Amino acid sequence: MKYAKEEKLMAIQRIFLIDKSAVEKGIEMSRNCKPDAIEVLPGLMPSIIDQLTRQVDLPIIAGGLISSKKEILQGLRAGALAISAGDSSL
């Protein structure tokens, strides 16, 4: 994050949502590192996306295991700014 900022690059912090501790640590890290956005993985967790948007004043990108339009819409409704998916048809 530090080096990306020094080079004036957009820096996106990934948070892997494996448990509550990972969510809390991700919030703490984002406050310390000051990324431009946060990507949460997997992106199939609308309630966690909603929680993050309420606690962190940064754009949220949800990604990982996204496999349908329904999941994309759920993530966006939960507050994600964008959804990343490996399937180009999505």
PDB file of C-alpha atoms in Angstrom:
ATOM      1  CA  MET A   1       0.000   0.000   0.000  1.00  0.00           C
ATOM      2  CA  LYS A   2       2.794   2.372   0.956  1.00  0.00           C
ATOM      3  CA  TYR A   3       4.673   1.897  -2.321  1.00  0.00           C
ATOM      4  CA  ALA A   4       1.548   2.187  -4.442  1.00  0.00           C
ATOM      5  CA  LYS A   5       0.702   5.483  -2.741  1.00  0.00           C
ATOM      6  CA  GLU A   6       4.272   6.761  -3.247  1.00  0.00           C
ATOM      7  CA  GLU A   7       3.905   6.071  -6.981  1.00  0.00           C
ATOM      8  CA  LYS A   8       0.473   7.759  -6.983  1.00  0.00           C
ATOM      9  CA  LEU A   9      -1.240   4.513  -7.980  1.00  0.00           C
ATOM     10  CA  MET A  10      -4.736   3.525  -6.950  1.00  0.00           C
ATOM     11  CA  ALA A  11      -4.401   1.061  -4.074  1.00  0.00           C
ATOM     12  CA  ILE A  12      -7.095  -1.520  -3.382  1.00  0.00           C
ATOM     13  CA  GLN A  13      -6.924  -3.528  -0.169  1.00  0.00           C
ATOM     14  CA  ARG A  14      -8.274  -7.074  -0.285  1.00  0.00           C
ATOM     15  CA  ILE A  15     -10.010  -8.464   2.777  1.00  0.00           C
ATOM     16  CA  PHE A  16     -10.641 -12.200   2.869  1.00  0.00           C
ATOM     17  CA  LEU A  17     -13.808 -12.697   4.928  1.00  0.00           C
ATOM     18  CA  ILE A  18     -13.102 -15.979   6.647  1.00  0.00           C
ATOM     19  CA  ASP A  19     -14.396 -15.049  10.105  1.00  0.00           C
ATOM     20  CA  LYS A  20     -15.354 -12.098  12.325  1.00  0.00           C
ATOM     21  CA  SER A  21     -11.744 -11.544  13.350  1.00  0.00           C
ATOM     22  CA  ALA A  22     -10.743 -11.144   9.687  1.00  0.00           C
ATOM     23  CA  VAL A  23     -13.464  -8.519   9.220  1.00  0.00           C
ATOM     24  CA  GLU A  24     -12.302  -6.576  12.284  1.00  0.00           C
ATOM     25  CA  LYS A  25      -8.647  -6.807  11.233  1.00  0.00           C
ATOM     26  CA  GLY A  26      -9.544  -5.677   7.710  1.00  0.00           C
ATOM     27  CA  ILE A  27     -11.315  -2.602   9.059  1.00  0.00           C
ATOM     28  CA  GLU A  28      -8.344  -1.789  11.286  1.00  0.00           C
ATOM     29  CA  MET A  29      -5.881  -2.227   8.403  1.00  0.00           C
ATOM     30  CA  SER A  30      -7.930  -0.022   6.082  1.00  0.00           C
ATOM     31  CA  ARG A  31      -7.967   2.757   8.640  1.00  0.00           C
ATOM     32  CA  ASN A  32      -4.188   2.528   9.052  1.00  0.00           C
ATOM     33  CA  CYS A  33      -3.208   2.018   5.398  1.00  0.00           C
ATOM     34  CA  LYS A  34      -5.794   4.348   3.821  1.00  0.00           C
ATOM     35  CA  PRO A  35      -6.448   2.469   0.561  1.00  0.00           C
ATOM     36  CA  ASP A  36      -8.536   3.974  -2.239  1.00  0.00           C
ATOM     37  CA  ALA A  37     -11.007   1.079  -2.031  1.00  0.00           C
ATOM     38  CA  ILE A  38     -11.518  -2.279  -0.371  1.00  0.00           C
ATOM     39  CA  GLU A  39     -12.217  -5.549  -2.187  1.00  0.00           C
ATOM     40  CA  VAL A  40     -13.964  -8.147  -0.036  1.00  0.00           C
ATOM     41  CA  LEU A  41     -13.664 -11.833  -0.861  1.00  0.00           C
ATOM     42  CA  PRO A  42     -15.734 -13.821  -1.240  1.00  0.00           C
ATOM     43  CA  GLY A  43     -18.304 -11.331  -2.484  1.00  0.00           C
ATOM     44  CA  LEU A  44     -21.243 -13.554  -1.582  1.00  0.00           C
ATOM     45  CA  MET A  45     -21.788 -11.917   1.774  1.00  0.00           C
ATOM     46  CA  PRO A  46     -24.272  -9.041   1.439  1.00  0.00           C
ATOM     47  CA  SER A  47     -24.672  -8.633   5.209  1.00  0.00           C
ATOM     48  CA  ILE A  48     -20.901  -8.222   5.658  1.00  0.00           C
ATOM     49  CA  ILE A  49     -20.732  -5.808   2.712  1.00  0.00           C
ATOM     50  CA  ASP A  50     -23.480  -3.764   4.366  1.00  0.00           C
ATOM     51  CA  GLN A  51     -21.578  -3.800   7.680  1.00  0.00           C
ATOM     52  CA  LEU A  52     -18.359  -2.645   6.010  1.00  0.00           C
ATOM     53  CA  THR A  53     -20.072   0.218   4.161  1.00  0.00           C
ATOM     54  CA  ARG A  54     -21.392   1.472   7.487  1.00  0.00           C
ATOM     55  CA  GLN A  55     -18.010   1.264   9.253  1.00  0.00           C
ATOM     56  CA  VAL A  56     -15.542   2.281   6.532  1.00  0.00           C
ATOM     57  CA  ASP A  57     -15.804   5.403   4.403  1.00  0.00           C
ATOM     58  CA  LEU A  58     -14.295   3.790   1.280  1.00  0.00           C
ATOM     59  CA  PRO A  59     -15.738   2.247  -1.884  1.00  0.00           C
ATOM     60  CA  ILE A  60     -16.311  -1.500  -1.519  1.00  0.00           C
ATOM     61  CA  ILE A  61     -15.684  -3.944  -4.396  1.00  0.00           C
ATOM     62  CA  ALA A  62     -17.091  -7.443  -3.866  1.00  0.00           C
ATOM     63  CA  GLY A  63     -15.478 -10.392  -5.617  1.00  0.00           C
ATOM     64  CA  GLY A  64     -14.887 -14.097  -5.381  1.00  0.00           C
ATOM     65  CA  LEU A  65     -17.283 -16.957  -6.079  1.00  0.00           C
ATOM     66  CA  ILE A  66     -19.732 -14.647  -7.901  1.00  0.00           C
ATOM     67  CA  SER A  67     -21.621 -16.820 -10.379  1.00  0.00           C
ATOM     68  CA  SER A  68     -24.955 -15.162 -11.169  1.00  0.00           C
ATOM     69  CA  LYS A  69     -26.687 -11.875 -11.903  1.00  0.00           C
ATOM     70  CA  LYS A  70     -28.688 -12.363  -8.681  1.00  0.00           C
ATOM     71  CA  GLU A  71     -25.473 -12.429  -6.618  1.00  0.00           C
ATOM     72  CA  ILE A  72     -24.208  -9.303  -8.385  1.00  0.00           C
ATOM     73  CA  LEU A  73     -27.433  -7.442  -7.633  1.00  0.00           C
ATOM     74  CA  GLN A  74     -27.389  -8.595  -3.993  1.00  0.00           C
ATOM     75  CA  GLY A  75     -23.861  -7.245  -3.552  1.00  0.00           C
ATOM     76  CA  LEU A  76     -24.741  -3.916  -5.161  1.00  0.00           C
ATOM     77  CA  ARG A  77     -27.919  -3.582  -3.061  1.00  0.00           C
ATOM     78  CA  ALA A  78     -25.837  -4.283   0.053  1.00  0.00           C
ATOM     79  CA  GLY A  79     -23.686  -1.248  -0.758  1.00  0.00           C
ATOM     80  CA  ALA A  80     -20.823  -2.486  -2.945  1.00  0.00           C
ATOM     81  CA  LEU A  81     -19.730   0.065  -5.524  1.00  0.00           C
ATOM     82  CA  ALA A  82     -18.710  -2.689  -7.937  1.00  0.00           C
ATOM     83  CA  ILE A  83     -18.533  -6.454  -8.325  1.00  0.00           C
ATOM     84  CA  SER A  84     -15.515  -8.298  -9.730  1.00  0.00           C
ATOM     85  CA  ALA A  85     -16.097 -11.632 -11.426  1.00  0.00           C
ATOM     86  CA  GLY A  86     -13.918 -13.987 -13.439  1.00  0.00           C
ATOM     87  CA  ASP A  87     -16.794 -14.926 -15.751  1.00  0.00           C
ATOM     88  CA  SER A  88     -16.783 -12.413 -18.624  1.00  0.00           C
ATOM     89  CA  SER A  89     -20.474 -13.091 -19.342  1.00  0.00           C
ATOM     90  CA  LEU A  90     -21.327 -11.494 -16.013  1.00  0.00           C
TER      91      LEU A  90
END
